[in-house]
Amino acid sequence: RGGPEAFDPKRLLEEFVNHIQELQIMDERIQRKVEKLEQQCQKEAKEFAKKVQELQKSNQVAFQHFQELDEHISYVATKVCHLGDQLEGVNTPRQRAVEAQKLMKYFNEFLDGELKSDVFTNSEKIKEAADIIQKLHLIAQELPFDRFSEVKSKIASKYHDLECQLIQEFTSAQRRGEISRMREVAAVLLHFKGYSHCVDVYIKQCQEGAYLRNDIFEDAAILCQRVNKQVGDIFSNPETVLAKLIQNVFEIKLQSFVKDQLEECRKSDAEQYLKNLYDLYTRTTNLSSKLMEFNLGTDKQTFLSKLIKSIFISYLENYIEVETGYLKSRSAMILQRYYDSKNHQKRSIGTGGIQDLKERIRQRTNLPLGPSIDTHGETFLSQEVVVNLLQETKQAFERCHRLSDPSDLPRNAFRIFTILVEFLCIEHIDYALETGLAGIPSSDSKNANLYFLDVVHQANTIFHLFDKQFNDHLMPLISSSPKLSECLQKKKEIIEQMEMKLDTGIDRTLNCMIGQMKHILAAEQKKTDFNIEKILQACVKVCAYVRKQVEKIKNSMDGKNVDTVLMELGVRFHRLIYEHLQQYSYSCMGGMLAICDVAEYRKCAKDFKIPLVLQLFDTLHALCNLLVVAPDNLKQVCSGEQLANLDKNILHSFVQLRADYRSARLARHFS
């Protein structure tokens, strides 16, 4: 701080030297201390090692002493066990001898005819008396009857008296609710022949006052739950006692109840009988499911199944006969009630060779076979009837699933299905189709009312319901059996048969529609209509009629069927107009009117929303242009986009309809 002149290097050197000397002295001092500590540590380590060696030696000595003590203890224990065996060998015969002596004493009392021992006269010692009499009873069984008949009789009598007393004591204890006393008496009775009677008494008294509700099944479940909680505290074999109680409930209480419920209506009311049978069987199986949670032995499933079978076997053997018989009569009644409400007497459709022949002829020729009948707009199809039939069948399938043996289930379900097919598909839908076909007028009828599309609409709706029930209720019952293919085949045949009749009816209905259009055109349009300037009513009426029928078709069908039928109607409609236009000769003004008519028809064709139909009328409209185009432009028009691909004869046929076709100029331009 004072500058370079103030710095003294000698003084700095002295300071360094002094500090180094101090550090050296300190290092020597610390080094001596370390050496001293190392010497002390080595000394202590030697002392510790010596001490450890001494401890190891003393441990070895102690271990040897322990081994000697263990051997000595084992030797003493062996001696004690041997002595115990010897004592037991001496004591057991002695105890047996004492016991035999007592039994001989009691036996002598029976032999003398006077029971003096306190064990027989004191009612509080009934347990000891029971043990003695039970042993005497076993001994008496081995004695010869001729010499000891009297004493055997006395022992048997006392055995019986004690057994009755014990059962009475058990009964009283049960009424008092003394579980511990019941357990003691039951343990004594276990070795008596009357033990089963003790169990019977317990089961009988358990059921006293148990059935106070209106639901016997709920009462039985509550009873079994209550007994299950206490039976283990009373008997040494609780599962056997509980199983016997359940067997008693099923074979006496439930069987009697089921019989009362079913026998009353078995012959008089099949509907109520089937409902009761289904309900009772369901409630019984539900009770069985609740009882499965209890310990009833090894195979409780088989045990409970046998009990259920014992109750219902007489009713289940002929169940399907009752079911099918009732379903047939009920279905027939539903149909008959419907036709009666319509004041309709069903016609006989007929079967066999003649009907088959008629059907084949109708399919190939589309001719109405037999006189046409007036149905007055009635389709003879009822959704209410169908719902009732399907509901009855649904209930039958549910009962069949519950009440049929698993091996018989597919066969029984198939029988119910055939009844549904018979009454719904054949007696109702097929009959309505036949009646509808017979009600379709001939194609040349005037002002014909066409109701067959209403039949189609209702038949489609009904068949959707039928198909839903087939999938929802029949399929689960037959899905894993050979009956599946049989049912599918039968369903397929029914569908094909009905589709043929629907196709035939639709085809004939379309013919009638075209016939109606012909009548309109014939009545409203004269030969001279295209040669005068007036608004043609025929086109307006035809278009109105077509629009009405298109709307009806759309409302009567669904899916691709709508497009298919509309396409067929559109093609026939186009053919009718095409052929109708071919009947006239057209002046220039008449050709303009024809073009106007076809333009209206083309607007009508747009309502079909079928590309092919619209294309046909577009082409027809282009052809009509040939009726008015100047002769010099004919070739140009014919080679246009819409007409270029048409056959030349078609083009020529339209040109020939022109009133001026005979002129040399026109013939020259078109040749």
XYZ file of C-alpha atoms in Angstrom:
671
model
C 0.000 0.000 0.000
C 3.040 2.268 0.690
C 4.469 1.412 -2.783
C 7.456 -0.711 -3.904
C 9.808 1.194 -1.660
C 7.976 -0.087 1.529
C 8.235 -3.928 0.700
C 10.847 -5.876 2.805
C 11.611 -9.352 1.386
C 13.850 -10.402 4.276
C 11.059 -9.913 6.734
C 8.796 -12.081 4.552
C 11.461 -14.785 4.407
C 11.839 -14.783 8.182
C 8.113 -15.174 8.592
C 8.088 -18.188 6.231
C 10.995 -19.829 8.083
C 9.368 -19.333 11.473
C 6.076 -20.824 10.311
C 7.819 -23.821 8.743
C 9.621 -24.541 12.005
C 6.328 -24.360 13.937
C 4.725 -26.784 11.481
C 7.652 -29.229 11.812
C 7.356 -29.170 15.635
C 3.605 -29.753 15.363
C 4.166 -32.642 12.933
C 6.627 -34.341 15.309
C 4.187 -33.970 18.204
C 1.288 -35.500 16.216
C 3.525 -38.316 14.944
C 4.457 -39.308 18.487
C 0.790 -39.305 19.476
C -0.117 -41.522 16.518
C 2.603 -44.049 17.368
C 1.377 -44.145 20.957
C -2.243 -44.798 19.846
C -1.114 -47.531 17.419
C 0.776 -49.311 20.204
C -2.251 -49.065 22.477
C -4.547 -50.433 19.739
C -2.274 -53.406 19.066
C -2.171 -54.191 22.775
C -5.964 -54.124 23.084
C -6.373 -56.260 19.942
C -4.146 -58.932 21.445
C -6.124 -58.865 24.674
C -9.446 -59.110 22.785
C -8.223 -62.026 20.681
C -7.130 -63.826 23.827
C -10.523 -63.201 25.421
C -12.349 -64.551 22.321
C -10.291 -67.729 22.415
C -11.188 -68.229 26.062
C -14.920 -67.716 25.269
C -14.736 -70.260 22.415
C -13.238 -72.822 24.734
C -15.928 -72.222 27.377
C -18.636 -72.402 24.647
C -17.337 -75.775 23.468
C -17.431 -77.056 27.024
C -21.029 -75.816 27.448
C -22.062 -77.410 24.144
C -20.669 -80.754 25.260
C -22.628 -80.442 28.521
C -25.794 -79.701 26.577
C -25.303 -82.757 24.375
C -24.858 -84.937 27.428
C -27.986 -83.411 28.998
C -30.018 -83.958 25.820
C -28.991 -87.597 25.615
C -29.909 -88.019 29.248
C -33.328 -86.371 28.724
C -34.001 -88.605 25.700
C -33.095 -91.649 27.719
C -35.414 -90.586 30.557
C -38.247 -89.797 28.108
C -37.902 -93.232 26.519
C -38.112 -94.797 29.918
C -41.171 -92.715 30.816
C -42.955 -93.662 27.559
C -42.156 -97.291 28.105
C -43.437 -97.027 31.654
C -46.603 -95.265 30.373
C -47.176 -98.044 27.863
C -46.783 -100.602 30.589
C -49.174 -98.703 32.848
C -51.686 -98.327 30.034
C -51.389 -102.012 29.214
C -52.223 -102.770 32.812
C -54.867 -100.013 33.226
C -56.902 -100.658 30.059
C -57.811 -104.241 30.920
C -58.471 -103.042 34.437
C -60.867 -100.333 33.185
C -62.536 -102.812 30.894
C -62.846 -105.215 33.752
C -64.352 -102.503 35.945
C -66.753 -101.523 33.193
C -67.637 -105.148 32.548
C -68.189 -105.602 36.263
C -70.582 -102.640 36.319
C -72.426 -103.947 33.270
C -72.684 -107.378 34.917
C -74.092 -105.682 38.015
C -76.700 -103.832 35.952
C -77.383 -106.991 33.954
C -78.030 -108.896 37.243
C -80.581 -106.241 38.199
C -82.445 -106.931 34.977
C -82.013 -110.642 35.618
C -83.483 -110.283 39.125
C -86.278 -108.107 37.778
C -85.609 -105.198 40.144
C -83.671 -102.042 39.084
C -82.090 -100.655 42.262
C -79.210 -98.584 40.891
C -79.494 -94.823 41.168
C -78.647 -94.441 37.490
C -81.974 -96.088 36.583
C -84.140 -94.457 39.228
C -82.759 -90.899 39.062
C -84.291 -89.029 36.105
C -81.412 -86.550 36.112
C -78.994 -89.346 35.196
C -80.833 -90.262 32.004
C -77.676 -89.686 29.980
C -75.652 -92.249 31.945
C -78.611 -94.646 31.939
C -78.878 -94.311 28.185
C -75.196 -95.154 27.752
C -75.531 -98.254 29.974
C -78.763 -99.525 28.428
C -77.385 -99.048 24.942
C -74.401 -101.264 25.808
C -76.628 -103.836 27.558
C -78.879 -103.884 24.520
C -75.911 -104.730 22.289
C -74.829 -107.493 24.682
C -78.350 -108.886 24.836
C -78.402 -109.269 21.082
C -75.615 -111.874 21.386
C -77.315 -113.982 24.086
C -79.319 -117.127 23.189
C -83.032 -116.447 23.138
C -84.207 -119.666 24.834
C -82.258 -119.040 28.074
C -82.344 -115.224 28.231
C -85.622 -114.342 26.558
C -87.048 -112.689 29.656
C -84.023 -110.530 30.427
C -83.662 -109.608 26.749
C -87.276 -108.499 26.785
C -86.711 -106.354 29.894
C -83.599 -104.740 28.444
C -85.425 -104.051 25.162
C -88.323 -102.529 27.066
C -86.012 -100.279 29.084
C -84.149 -99.407 25.864
C -87.436 -98.360 24.269
C -88.536 -96.406 27.373
C -85.276 -94.476 27.541
C -85.396 -93.807 23.822
C -88.921 -92.374 24.176
C -87.826 -90.285 27.156
C -84.882 -88.880 25.221
C -87.051 -88.022 22.230
C -89.584 -86.400 24.526
C -86.793 -84.464 26.209
C -85.508 -83.357 22.788
C -89.032 -82.279 21.804
C -89.457 -80.237 24.980
C -86.053 -78.626 24.604
C -86.882 -77.679 20.992
C -90.130 -76.055 22.081
C -88.254 -74.128 24.755
C -85.578 -73.166 22.242
C -82.749 -74.691 24.296
C -80.188 -75.420 21.619
C -77.515 -76.735 24.026
C -79.918 -79.270 25.583
C -81.077 -80.362 22.119
C -77.436 -80.908 21.158
C -76.780 -83.050 24.273
C -79.858 -85.227 23.749
C -79.182 -85.602 20.022
C -75.618 -86.733 20.808
C -76.978 -89.434 23.146
C -79.649 -90.550 20.688
C -77.070 -90.786 17.907
C -76.269 -94.370 18.990
C -79.928 -95.367 19.339
C -82.135 -96.807 16.667
C -84.590 -93.955 17.243
C -82.142 -91.277 16.153
C -83.935 -90.908 12.814
C -87.180 -90.397 14.726
C -85.480 -87.575 16.627
C -84.619 -85.959 13.283
C -88.217 -86.433 12.109
C -89.510 -84.729 15.263
C -87.115 -81.837 14.718
C -88.211 -81.475 11.070
C -91.896 -81.622 11.995
C -91.619 -79.017 14.742
C -89.510 -76.729 12.538
C -92.425 -76.467 10.110
C -95.020 -75.591 12.750
C -96.176 -72.065 11.998
C -93.736 -71.728 9.093
C -96.362 -71.416 6.338
C -98.289 -68.308 7.318
C -97.866 -66.238 4.139
C -99.681 -66.636 0.833
C -96.417 -67.613 -0.868
C -95.497 -71.173 0.088
C -92.241 -70.979 -1.880
C -91.033 -67.903 -0.012
C -92.065 -69.537 3.274
C -90.081 -72.653 2.392
C -86.978 -70.599 1.526
C -87.143 -68.672 4.813
C -87.680 -71.922 6.766
C -84.623 -73.566 5.194
C -82.472 -70.492 5.803
C -83.490 -70.446 9.476
C -82.861 -74.172 9.973
C -79.532 -73.962 8.126
C -78.275 -71.467 10.726
C -79.085 -73.678 13.755
C -78.863 -77.268 12.530
C -75.061 -77.308 12.827
C -75.336 -76.421 16.534
C -77.621 -79.392 17.236
C -76.678 -82.373 15.078
C -73.342 -83.932 14.228
C -74.482 -84.463 10.621
C -76.227 -81.162 9.793
C -76.104 -81.590 5.994
C -78.086 -84.851 6.229
C -80.723 -83.312 8.497
C -81.113 -80.232 6.271
C -81.387 -82.430 3.172
C -84.101 -84.480 4.897
C -85.990 -81.298 5.787
C -85.841 -80.094 2.182
C -86.982 -83.508 0.955
C -89.908 -83.365 3.392
C -90.866 -79.867 2.211
C -90.769 -80.888 -1.462
C -92.455 -84.292 -1.204
C -95.223 -83.297 1.190
C -95.858 -79.563 1.261
C -94.946 -78.515 -2.265
C -96.246 -81.649 -3.973
C -99.613 -81.249 -2.273
C -99.758 -77.561 -3.206
C -98.817 -78.238 -6.860
C -101.405 -81.001 -7.133
C -104.165 -78.754 -5.758
C -103.248 -75.997 -8.216
C -103.026 -78.188 -11.312
C -105.548 -80.969 -10.944
C -108.428 -78.521 -10.644
C -107.884 -77.049 -14.128
C -106.038 -79.915 -15.832
C -109.054 -81.142 -17.806
C -111.304 -78.104 -17.803
C -109.035 -75.153 -18.674
C -105.896 -75.888 -20.711
C -104.810 -72.233 -20.792
C -104.934 -71.840 -17.015
C -103.350 -75.265 -16.563
C -100.355 -74.325 -18.734
C -99.961 -70.951 -17.016
C -100.100 -72.569 -13.575
C -97.693 -75.339 -14.598
C -95.178 -72.839 -15.947
C -95.504 -70.578 -12.905
C -95.240 -73.405 -10.366
C -92.311 -75.063 -12.123
C -90.487 -71.730 -12.397
C -91.028 -70.905 -8.720
C -89.926 -74.406 -7.719
C -86.703 -74.166 -9.738
C -86.069 -70.680 -8.293
C -86.456 -72.146 -4.800
C -84.040 -74.917 -5.782
C -81.499 -72.296 -6.891
C -81.723 -70.598 -3.484
C -81.203 -73.937 -1.722
C -78.054 -74.620 -3.757
C -76.115 -72.295 -1.461
C -76.581 -74.699 1.474
C -74.423 -77.720 2.243
C -76.573 -80.730 1.362
C -73.898 -83.320 0.726
C -71.790 -84.199 -2.273
C -74.185 -83.938 -5.254
C -76.850 -81.435 -4.245
C -77.635 -80.549 -7.875
C -78.768 -84.106 -8.611
C -80.585 -84.309 -5.265
C -82.653 -81.173 -5.918
C -83.305 -82.119 -9.553
C -84.747 -85.460 -8.456
C -87.027 -83.720 -5.960
C -88.348 -81.363 -8.656
C -88.824 -84.248 -11.053
C -90.764 -86.263 -8.451
C -93.266 -83.388 -8.154
C -93.754 -82.591 -11.839
C -93.008 -85.811 -13.706
C -96.674 -86.745 -14.198
C -97.357 -83.283 -15.645
C -94.243 -82.952 -17.808
C -94.620 -86.343 -19.520
C -97.481 -85.118 -21.704
C -96.788 -81.377 -21.482
C -96.083 -80.865 -25.191
C -99.318 -82.636 -26.176
C -101.308 -80.244 -23.997
C -99.281 -77.284 -25.298
C -99.732 -78.065 -28.989
C -103.387 -78.971 -28.531
C -104.115 -75.705 -26.752
C -102.063 -73.651 -29.241
C -103.949 -75.124 -32.199
C -107.384 -74.519 -30.690
C -106.419 -71.020 -29.504
C -104.960 -70.048 -32.889
C -108.019 -71.383 -34.721
C -110.277 -69.415 -32.378
C -108.321 -66.164 -32.929
C -108.603 -66.531 -36.698
C -112.256 -67.544 -36.635
C -113.152 -64.633 -34.360
C -111.470 -62.259 -36.823
C -113.261 -63.644 -39.876
C -116.555 -63.617 -37.993
C -116.030 -59.924 -37.194
C -115.704 -59.348 -40.951
C -118.795 -61.485 -41.691
C -116.552 -63.513 -43.934
C -116.857 -67.205 -44.662
C -113.423 -68.580 -45.537
C -113.210 -70.040 -49.007
C -111.586 -73.410 -49.499
C -108.279 -72.786 -51.238
C -107.728 -76.444 -51.942
C -104.629 -78.585 -51.926
C -103.109 -81.358 -53.907
C -102.522 -81.901 -57.612
C -105.204 -79.610 -59.070
C -104.185 -76.659 -56.915
C -100.500 -77.259 -57.706
C -101.325 -77.364 -61.422
C -103.265 -74.105 -61.175
C -100.382 -72.512 -59.331
C -97.876 -73.559 -62.018
C -100.149 -72.277 -64.799
C -100.642 -68.960 -63.015
C -96.887 -68.546 -62.468
C -96.127 -69.139 -66.141
C -99.061 -67.368 -67.801
C -100.077 -64.799 -65.179
C -103.688 -65.598 -65.936
C -106.414 -65.330 -63.280
C -107.692 -68.848 -62.675
C -111.289 -68.918 -61.548
C -113.756 -66.050 -61.227
C -112.591 -62.730 -59.829
C -114.162 -61.874 -56.483
C -114.836 -58.443 -55.026
C -113.093 -58.089 -51.664
C -114.542 -54.558 -51.191
C -111.099 -53.294 -50.288
C -110.613 -55.827 -47.485
C -107.138 -57.359 -47.306
C -108.142 -60.075 -44.778
C -104.897 -59.396 -42.950
C -104.988 -58.103 -39.390
C -102.007 -56.920 -37.402
C -104.005 -57.474 -34.219
C -104.587 -61.100 -35.170
C -100.917 -61.515 -35.994
C -99.812 -59.984 -32.689
C -102.198 -62.300 -30.814
C -100.917 -65.381 -32.660
C -97.282 -64.387 -32.115
C -97.929 -63.629 -28.450
C -99.516 -67.037 -27.911
C -96.595 -68.686 -29.694
C -94.042 -66.652 -27.744
C -95.586 -67.845 -24.474
C -95.582 -71.408 -25.817
C -91.862 -71.128 -26.668
C -91.128 -69.792 -23.156
C -93.057 -72.653 -21.546
C -91.382 -75.130 -23.893
C -87.937 -73.846 -22.911
C -88.728 -74.156 -19.214
C -90.765 -77.373 -19.140
C -89.148 -79.556 -21.825
C -86.422 -82.044 -21.119
C -83.187 -80.761 -22.748
C -83.133 -83.760 -25.095
C -86.718 -83.050 -26.222
C -86.446 -79.254 -26.403
C -85.531 -78.867 -30.127
C -88.203 -81.352 -31.207
C -90.878 -79.697 -29.058
C -89.903 -76.210 -30.251
C -90.178 -77.406 -33.854
C -93.715 -78.673 -33.216
C -94.729 -75.258 -31.899
C -93.082 -73.600 -34.907
C -95.042 -75.778 -37.349
C -98.288 -74.700 -35.652
C -97.280 -71.048 -36.057
C -96.525 -71.666 -39.734
C -99.847 -73.437 -40.212
C -102.063 -70.754 -38.687
C -100.112 -67.549 -39.320
C -98.391 -68.214 -42.617
C -100.826 -70.579 -44.312
C -104.258 -70.032 -42.755
C -103.876 -66.242 -42.512
C -101.185 -64.764 -44.782
C -101.394 -67.307 -47.590
C -105.199 -67.247 -47.490
C -105.121 -63.437 -47.740
C -102.726 -63.665 -50.695
C -104.966 -66.175 -52.461
C -108.015 -64.029 -51.776
C -106.120 -60.942 -52.898
C -105.057 -62.666 -56.116
C -108.645 -63.717 -56.766
C -109.728 -60.106 -56.186
C -107.404 -58.648 -58.839
C -109.586 -57.734 -61.849
C -108.605 -58.555 -65.395
C -106.344 -56.071 -67.152
C -109.182 -54.880 -69.441
C -111.533 -54.015 -66.563
C -112.704 -50.408 -66.381
C -112.391 -48.360 -63.183
C -110.927 -51.354 -61.353
C -110.085 -50.937 -57.674
C -106.635 -52.315 -56.968
C -106.227 -53.469 -53.368
C -103.492 -56.062 -53.781
C -100.759 -53.542 -52.958
C -102.424 -53.100 -49.553
C -102.132 -56.867 -49.137
C -98.447 -56.654 -50.086
C -97.826 -53.884 -47.570
C -99.491 -55.720 -44.691
C -97.954 -59.070 -45.638
C -94.459 -57.540 -45.567
C -95.084 -55.998 -42.143
C -96.436 -59.278 -40.791
C -93.574 -61.308 -42.158
C -91.058 -58.981 -40.497
C -92.782 -59.739 -37.173
C -92.736 -63.463 -37.965
C -89.028 -63.330 -38.814
C -88.262 -61.431 -35.592
C -89.967 -64.086 -33.487
C -88.129 -66.809 -35.410
C -84.775 -65.221 -34.544
C -85.573 -64.070 -31.005
C -87.517 -67.018 -29.581
C -87.089 -70.104 -31.763
C -83.411 -69.908 -32.725
C -82.058 -70.077 -29.128
C -83.993 -73.321 -28.594
C -82.755 -75.145 -31.711
C -79.437 -73.460 -32.540
C -77.310 -76.446 -31.498
C -79.533 -79.245 -32.829
C -80.297 -80.883 -36.206
C -83.735 -79.220 -36.067
C -82.081 -75.912 -36.969
C -81.626 -76.853 -40.628
C -85.160 -78.270 -40.744
C -86.649 -75.038 -39.405
C -84.562 -72.878 -41.748
C -85.638 -75.020 -44.706
C -89.309 -74.756 -43.749
C -89.009 -71.011 -43.330
C -87.280 -70.737 -46.704
C -90.050 -72.727 -48.414
C -92.731 -70.528 -46.857
C -90.926 -67.351 -47.942
C -90.444 -68.605 -51.498
C -94.077 -69.703 -51.755
C -95.332 -66.307 -50.585
C -92.870 -64.387 -52.733
C -94.154 -66.237 -55.808
C -97.720 -65.220 -55.000
C -96.692 -61.664 -54.199
C -94.767 -61.436 -57.480
C -97.750 -62.844 -59.388
C -100.138 -60.427 -57.702
C -97.865 -57.431 -58.264
C -97.402 -58.378 -61.901
C -101.145 -58.672 -62.479
C -101.709 -55.425 -60.572
C -99.214 -53.660 -62.841
C -101.072 -55.074 -65.841
C -104.308 -53.653 -64.414
C -102.637 -50.284 -63.962
C -101.531 -50.294 -67.585
C -105.058 -51.398 -68.566
C -106.523 -48.428 -66.673
C -104.136 -46.104 -68.500
C -105.255 -47.635 -71.827
C -108.882 -46.950 -70.928
C -108.067 -43.347 -70.048
C -106.198 -42.839 -73.308
C -108.913 -44.559 -75.336
C -111.688 -42.560 -73.705
C -110.005 -39.162 -73.683
C -107.900 -39.100 -76.852
C -109.390 -39.345 -80.347
C -107.732 -40.014 -83.639
C -107.973 -36.328 -84.566
C -106.547 -34.986 -81.297
C -103.077 -34.381 -82.742
C -104.432 -32.531 -85.709
C -106.255 -29.785 -83.731
C -104.984 -27.182 -81.375
C -106.414 -28.024 -77.971
C -105.201 -29.064 -74.528
C -105.303 -32.794 -74.273
C -106.960 -34.100 -71.106
C -105.774 -37.679 -71.640
C -102.166 -36.860 -70.674
C -103.247 -35.009 -67.529
C -105.464 -37.858 -66.355
C -102.870 -40.537 -67.128
C -100.133 -38.634 -65.252
C -102.399 -38.091 -62.248
C -103.254 -41.806 -62.221
C -99.583 -42.838 -62.531
C -98.468 -40.503 -59.724
C -101.137 -41.949 -57.480
C -99.994 -45.507 -58.213
C -96.309 -44.616 -57.720
C -97.095 -43.190 -54.315
C -99.098 -46.284 -53.434
C -96.222 -48.580 -54.442
C -93.765 -46.579 -52.342
C -96.074 -46.841 -49.337
C -96.707 -50.547 -49.825
C -93.140 -51.820 -50.111
C -89.692 -51.278 -48.709
C -86.050 -51.605 -49.645
C -85.072 -52.747 -53.111
C -88.581 -54.049 -53.778
C -89.782 -50.481 -54.329
C -87.180 -49.819 -57.053
C -87.802 -53.180 -58.705
C -91.580 -52.703 -58.965
C -91.297 -49.048 -59.985
C -88.819 -49.990 -62.699
C -91.213 -52.617 -64.038
C -94.144 -50.181 -63.941
C -92.025 -47.483 -65.586
C -90.946 -49.785 -68.429
C -94.558 -50.866 -69.042
C -95.742 -47.264 -68.809
C -93.150 -46.266 -71.415
C -94.161 -49.158 -73.697
C -97.826 -48.119 -73.421
C -97.127 -44.484 -74.344
C -94.747 -45.541 -77.100
C -97.325 -47.861 -78.651
C -100.073 -45.279 -78.119
C -98.118 -42.612 -80.020
C -97.610 -45.070 -82.883
C -101.374 -45.077 -83.555
C -101.635 -41.482 -84.803
C -100.634 -39.335 -87.746
C -99.187 -35.945 -86.782
C -99.393 -32.555 -88.354
C -96.816 -29.992 -87.303
C -99.152 -28.682 -84.593
C -100.095 -32.250 -83.602
C -96.412 -33.094 -83.254
C -95.956 -30.108 -80.945
C -98.865 -31.326 -78.823
C -97.355 -34.819 -78.739
C -94.056 -33.342 -77.572
C -95.924 -31.448 -74.843
C -97.653 -34.667 -73.783
C -94.389 -36.611 -73.658
C -92.766 -33.777 -71.693
C -95.523 -34.205 -69.093
C -94.986 -37.966 -69.111
C -91.272 -37.344 -68.613
C -92.004 -35.121 -65.593
C -94.163 -37.924 -64.251
C -91.309 -40.413 -64.867
C -89.023 -38.303 -62.663
C -91.233 -39.224 -59.698
C -90.144 -42.842 -60.148
C -86.537 -41.851 -59.357
C -85.388 -44.735 -61.526
C -82.614 -43.749 -63.988
C -83.658 -46.300 -66.633
C -87.274 -45.072 -66.706
C -86.208 -41.444 -67.041
C -83.770 -42.406 -69.812
C -86.550 -44.182 -71.737
C -88.795 -41.099 -71.614
C -85.872 -38.818 -72.525
C -85.343 -40.945 -75.634
C -89.086 -40.943 -76.393
C -89.117 -37.167 -76.104
C -86.190 -36.975 -78.561
C -88.059 -39.287 -80.960
C -91.082 -36.977 -80.839
C -88.873 -34.164 -82.125
C -88.783 -36.094 -85.415
C -92.496 -35.219 -85.788
C -91.854 -31.465 -86.053
C -88.271 -30.964 -87.242
C -87.774 -29.481 -90.708
C -87.078 -32.121 -93.398
C -83.655 -30.628 -94.059
C -82.628 -31.221 -90.423
C -83.867 -34.805 -90.036
C -80.490 -36.456 -90.593
C -78.810 -34.074 -88.168
C -81.400 -34.773 -85.457
C -81.181 -38.548 -86.015
C -77.438 -38.457 -85.517
C -77.777 -36.518 -82.265
C -76.560 -37.895 -78.932
C -79.895 -39.401 -77.787
C -80.921 -40.993 -81.094
C -77.611 -42.030 -82.625
C -77.587 -45.480 -81.006
C -81.223 -46.342 -81.825
C -82.197 -48.820 -84.504
C -82.880 -47.081 -87.820
C -86.245 -48.854 -88.101
C -87.408 -47.170 -84.885
C -86.413 -43.775 -86.224
C -88.117 -44.523 -89.518
C -91.289 -45.627 -87.757
C -91.589 -42.219 -86.080
C -90.852 -40.273 -89.229
C -93.601 -42.250 -90.984
C -96.107 -40.837 -88.423
C -95.719 -37.346 -89.929
C -98.652 -36.173 -92.022
C -96.212 -34.888 -94.670
C -94.274 -38.154 -94.844
C -95.621 -38.913 -98.326
C -94.100 -35.767 -99.764
C -91.153 -36.475 -102.021
C -89.070 -33.882 -100.298
C -89.332 -35.559 -96.852
C -88.786 -39.053 -98.210
C -85.723 -37.803 -100.095
C -84.198 -36.185 -96.999
C -84.729 -39.241 -94.803
C -83.689 -41.922 -97.289
